[in-house]
Amino acid sequence: DQQVKQNSPSLSVQEGRISILNCDYTNSMFDYFLWYKKYPAEGPTFLISISSIKDKNEDGRFTVFLNKSAKHLSLHIVPSQPGDSAVYFCAARPNSNYQLIWGAGTKLIIKP
Amino acid sequence: EAQVTQNPRYLITVTGKKLTVTCSQNMNHEYMSWYRQDPGLGLRQIYYSMNVEVTDKGDVPEGYKVSRKEKRNFPLILESPSPNQTSLYFCASSFGTGVSYEQYFGPGTRLTVT
């Protein structure tokens, strides 16, 4: 039973438009959420995070929104650029331990 | 350059032949971890280590061993590999388990067990 779900295996977006990647979770005890980006043949790299006490965190073109009542978070990329083409993983940390629970990933393709 | 290195990057082996995947970080990180990535399942934690000589099981530890004799190294050992351990493996490290919790990942090791 996956506690962190990314229901879209892939997403295609035109360059310059907004990319919205979604993540749903089932455990209300998660206190921290992170997004990682992964290029082929490389390990994931940290992108942006949000604490459960906030509903928004912004870093340049990247914004993460957290809706705790819906147990949903989303990553917005504006404007989308070709270099954003990658697999994006959502991860969550339970407040009871230090492990991260990961989603299956969404492959984002930015079309020129 | 701050980095996590893994070796080998690719490995094809046969069932039952013991193997070790090495992991090393040069950032003086206390926390290190091993994950496996399988299609449709994301990353699943195998083992983690909070510091030297301190290791603990993750979500999928069966068939794996680890050791943490030095702060920088965290090898993953498969005593008797089986085909269901064919996967993409990542080592990761971080300063600790604090709020920022950013983990740095190695480039991955693709293992095939026949």
GROMACS .gro file of C-alpha atoms in nm:
model
  226
    1ASP     CA    1   0.000   0.000   0.000
    2GLN     CA    2   0.173   0.314  -0.123
    3GLN     CA    3   0.151   0.602   0.122
    4VAL     CA    4   0.278   0.854  -0.134
    5LYS     CA    5   0.124   0.842  -0.479
    6GLN     CA    6   0.209   1.017  -0.799
    7ASN     CA    7  -0.074   0.909  -1.025
    8SER     CA    8   0.060   1.051  -1.348
    9PRO     CA    9   0.352   0.845  -1.482
   10SER     CA   10   0.423   1.114  -1.739
   11LEU     CA   11   0.332   1.469  -1.832
   12SER     CA   12   0.402   1.665  -2.150
   13VAL     CA   13   0.407   2.047  -2.143
   14GLN     CA   14   0.488   2.313  -2.398
   15GLU     CA   15   0.800   2.519  -2.333
   16GLY     CA   16   0.713   2.845  -2.158
   17ARG     CA   17   0.388   2.715  -2.011
   18ILE     CA   18   0.321   2.602  -1.654
   19SER     CA   19   0.400   2.247  -1.546
   20ILE     CA   20   0.197   2.110  -1.254
   21LEU     CA   21   0.305   1.785  -1.094
   22ASN     CA   22   0.080   1.627  -0.835
   23CYS     CA   23   0.133   1.408  -0.533
   24ASP     CA   24  -0.119   1.254  -0.292
   25TYR     CA   25  -0.048   1.100   0.045
   26THR     CA   26  -0.243   0.895   0.293
   27ASN     CA   27  -0.051   0.937   0.619
   28SER     CA   28  -0.154   1.244   0.819
   29MET     CA   29   0.161   1.202   1.032
   30PHE     CA   30   0.392   1.325   0.756
   31ASP     CA   31   0.554   1.651   0.870
   32TYR     CA   32   0.783   1.734   0.580
   33PHE     CA   33   0.754   1.700   0.204
   34LEU     CA   34   1.024   1.718  -0.060
   35TRP     CA   35   1.055   1.716  -0.436
   36TYR     CA   36   1.354   1.565  -0.612
   37LYS     CA   37   1.447   1.579  -0.977
   38LYS     CA   38   1.623   1.299  -1.162
   39TYR     CA   39   1.796   1.301  -1.499
   40PRO     CA   40   1.880   0.973  -1.678
   41ALA     CA   41   2.198   0.802  -1.554
   42GLU     CA   42   2.216   1.034  -1.252
   43GLY     CA   43   2.097   1.019  -0.894
   44PRO     CA   44   1.803   1.231  -0.774
   45THR     CA   45   1.882   1.589  -0.674
   46PHE     CA   46   1.692   1.792  -0.417
   47LEU     CA   47   1.464   2.058  -0.565
   48ILE     CA   48   1.236   2.212  -0.305
   49SER     CA   49   1.067   2.122   0.022
   50ILE     CA   50   0.780   2.231   0.245
   51SER     CA   51   0.699   2.185   0.610
   52SER     CA   52   0.352   2.066   0.707
   53ILE     CA   53   0.295   2.392   0.895
   54LYS     CA   54   0.308   2.587   0.569
   55ASP     CA   55   0.090   2.581   0.261
   56LYS     CA   56   0.331   2.728   0.009
   57ASN     CA   57   0.702   2.752  -0.057
   58GLU     CA   58   0.858   2.927  -0.351
   59ASP     CA   59   1.207   2.914  -0.498
   60GLY     CA   60   1.254   3.091  -0.827
   61ARG     CA   61   1.049   2.918  -1.096
   62PHE     CA   62   0.947   2.641  -0.855
   63THR     CA   63   0.658   2.659  -0.611
   64VAL     CA   64   0.524   2.379  -0.395
   65PHE     CA   65   0.169   2.396  -0.259
   66LEU     CA   66   0.044   2.183   0.028
   67ASN     CA   67  -0.325   2.115   0.094
   68LYS     CA   68  -0.333   1.919   0.419
   69SER     CA   69  -0.708   1.871   0.429
   70ALA     CA   70  -0.693   1.704   0.088
   71LYS     CA   71  -0.358   1.533   0.163
   72HIS     CA   72  -0.231   1.671  -0.162
   73LEU     CA   73   0.074   1.861  -0.274
   74SER     CA   74   0.173   1.998  -0.609
   75LEU     CA   75   0.485   2.135  -0.773
   76HIS     CA   76   0.444   2.425  -1.014
   77ILE     CA   77   0.717   2.514  -1.261
   78VAL     CA   78   0.674   2.848  -1.436
   79PRO     CA   79   0.785   2.899  -1.706
   80SER     CA   80   0.881   2.548  -1.810
   81GLN     CA   81   1.216   2.512  -1.982
   82PRO     CA   82   1.369   2.226  -2.184
   83GLY     CA   83   1.615   2.155  -1.900
   84ASP     CA   84   1.319   2.077  -1.676
   85SER     CA   85   1.260   1.753  -1.866
   86ALA     CA   86   1.330   1.489  -1.602
   87VAL     CA   87   1.161   1.250  -1.361
   88TYR     CA   88   1.022   1.424  -1.053
   89PHE     CA   89   0.982   1.238  -0.726
   90CYS     CA   90   0.766   1.344  -0.436
   91ALA     CA   91   0.883   1.227  -0.091
   92ALA     CA   92   0.741   1.260   0.260
   93ARG     CA   93   0.882   1.218   0.609
   94PRO     CA   94   0.679   1.077   0.898
   95ASN     CA   95   0.723   1.275   1.219
   96SER     CA   96   0.795   0.951   1.403
   97ASN     CA   97   1.121   0.863   1.228
   98TYR     CA   98   1.379   0.984   0.981
   99GLN     CA   99   1.290   0.777   0.677
  100LEU     CA  100   1.158   0.923   0.357
  101ILE     CA  101   0.862   0.762   0.180
  102TRP     CA  102   0.882   0.811  -0.196
  103GLY     CA  103   0.631   0.830  -0.476
  104ALA     CA  104   0.683   0.640  -0.800
  105GLY     CA  105   0.782   0.950  -0.995
  106THR     CA  106   0.639   1.153  -1.286
  107LYS     CA  107   0.832   1.192  -1.609
  108LEU     CA  108   0.803   1.552  -1.729
  109ILE     CA  109   0.865   1.622  -2.097
  110ILE     CA  110   0.898   1.982  -2.208
  111LYS     CA  111   0.819   2.023  -2.576
  112PRO     CA  112   0.991   2.301  -2.774
  113GLU     CA  113   3.385   1.861  -0.546
  114ALA     CA  114   3.127   1.745  -0.295
  115GLN     CA  115   2.989   1.415  -0.410
  116VAL     CA  116   2.865   1.065  -0.341
  117THR     CA  117   3.037   0.797  -0.546
  118GLN     CA  118   2.922   0.442  -0.613
  119ASN     CA  119   3.103   0.151  -0.772
  120PRO     CA  120   3.046  -0.028  -0.992
  121ARG     CA  121   2.796   0.166  -1.203
  122TYR     CA  122   2.682  -0.146  -1.386
  123LEU     CA  123   2.704  -0.507  -1.276
  124ILE     CA  124   2.577  -0.831  -1.424
  125THR     CA  125   2.616  -1.135  -1.202
  126VAL     CA  126   2.474  -1.481  -1.144
  127THR     CA  127   2.251  -1.609  -0.867
  128GLY     CA  128   2.437  -1.683  -0.545
  129LYS     CA  129   2.763  -1.505  -0.622
  130LYS     CA  130   2.841  -1.263  -0.339
  131LEU     CA  131   2.890  -0.903  -0.437
  132THR     CA  132   2.957  -0.565  -0.279
  133VAL     CA  133   2.855  -0.224  -0.405
  134THR     CA  134   3.069   0.050  -0.256
  135CYS     CA  135   2.949   0.396  -0.156
  136SER     CA  136   3.164   0.685  -0.043
  137GLN     CA  137   3.091   1.050   0.040
  138ASN     CA  138   3.336   1.335   0.092
  139MET     CA  139   3.103   1.576   0.275
  140ASN     CA  140   3.152   1.445   0.630
  141HIS     CA  141   2.785   1.348   0.640
  142GLU     CA  142   2.659   1.149   0.937
  143TYR     CA  143   2.354   0.994   0.773
  144MET     CA  144   2.386   0.749   0.485
  145SER     CA  145   2.128   0.532   0.317
  146TRP     CA  146   2.074   0.274   0.043
  147TYR     CA  147   1.770   0.269  -0.183
  148ARG     CA  148   1.650   0.055  -0.467
  149GLN     CA  149   1.440   0.191  -0.749
  150ASP     CA  150   1.200  -0.033  -0.937
  151PRO     CA  151   0.948   0.065  -1.208
  152GLY     CA  152   0.622   0.192  -1.063
  153LEU     CA  153   0.749   0.174  -0.705
  154GLY     CA  154   0.972   0.476  -0.664
  155LEU     CA  155   1.264   0.456  -0.423
  156ARG     CA  156   1.248   0.212  -0.136
  157GLN     CA  157   1.494   0.226   0.150
  158ILE     CA  158   1.702  -0.083   0.214
  159TYR     CA  159   1.921   0.018   0.508
  160TYR     CA  160   2.034   0.339   0.668
  161SER     CA  161   2.304   0.452   0.908
  162MET     CA  162   2.283   0.742   1.152
  163ASN     CA  163   2.657   0.735   1.223
  164VAL     CA  164   2.962   0.507   1.243
  165GLU     CA  165   2.871   0.160   1.370
  166VAL     CA  166   2.500   0.254   1.379
  167THR     CA  167   2.286   0.091   1.112
  168ASP     CA  168   1.919   0.002   1.087
  169LYS     CA  169   1.677  -0.167   0.850
  170GLY     CA  170   1.470   0.026   0.604
  171ASP     CA  171   1.159  -0.099   0.428
  172VAL     CA  172   1.315  -0.376   0.219
  173PRO     CA  173   1.624  -0.513   0.401
  174GLU     CA  174   1.584  -0.884   0.318
  175GLY     CA  175   1.881  -1.025   0.130
  176TYR     CA  176   2.108  -0.728   0.201
  177LYS     CA  177   2.375  -0.638   0.455
  178VAL     CA  178   2.556  -0.314   0.527
  179SER     CA  179   2.840  -0.191   0.743
  180ARG     CA  180   2.954   0.152   0.858
  181LYS     CA  181   3.309   0.122   0.989
  182GLU     CA  182   3.410   0.465   0.868
  183LYS     CA  183   3.205   0.781   0.836
  184ARG     CA  184   3.264   0.820   0.463
  185ASN     CA  185   3.191   0.463   0.348
  186PHE     CA  186   2.872   0.261   0.349
  187PRO     CA  187   2.901  -0.057   0.139
  188LEU     CA  188   2.600  -0.266   0.040
  189ILE     CA  189   2.656  -0.640   0.047
  190LEU     CA  190   2.450  -0.906  -0.126
  191GLU     CA  191   2.563  -1.238   0.023
  192SER     CA  192   2.363  -1.454  -0.218
  193PRO     CA  193   2.202  -1.243  -0.490
  194SER     CA  194   1.878  -1.355  -0.649
  195PRO     CA  195   1.701  -1.239  -0.967
  196ASN     CA  196   1.448  -1.038  -0.763
  197GLN     CA  197   1.735  -0.815  -0.655
  198THR     CA  198   1.780  -0.696  -1.011
  199SER     CA  199   1.727  -0.324  -0.970
  200LEU     CA  200   1.876   0.024  -0.978
  201TYR     CA  201   2.050   0.105  -0.650
  202PHE     CA  202   2.123   0.447  -0.506
  203CYS     CA  203   2.337   0.548  -0.212
  204ALA     CA  204   2.256   0.877  -0.041
  205SER     CA  205   2.396   1.089   0.240
  206SER     CA  206   2.301   1.396   0.443
  207PHE     CA  207   2.436   1.598   0.733
  208GLY     CA  208   2.174   1.456   0.960
  209THR     CA  209   1.805   1.411   0.992
  210GLY     CA  210   1.714   1.771   1.062
  211VAL     CA  211   1.447   1.985   0.909
  212SER     CA  212   1.609   2.056   0.575
  213TYR     CA  213   1.670   1.686   0.521
  214GLU     CA  214   1.831   1.730   0.183
  215GLN     CA  215   1.990   1.406   0.072
  216TYR     CA  216   2.273   1.385  -0.179
  217PHE     CA  217   2.259   1.086  -0.409
  218GLY     CA  218   2.519   0.886  -0.592
  219PRO     CA  219   2.481   0.821  -0.967
  220GLY     CA  220   2.332   0.477  -0.918
  221THR     CA  221   2.436   0.115  -0.974
  222ARG     CA  222   2.237  -0.094  -1.216
  223LEU     CA  223   2.248  -0.455  -1.103
  224THR     CA  224   2.129  -0.752  -1.305
  225VAL     CA  225   2.118  -1.095  -1.143
  226THR     CA  226   2.065  -1.387  -1.382
   0.00000   0.00000   0.00000
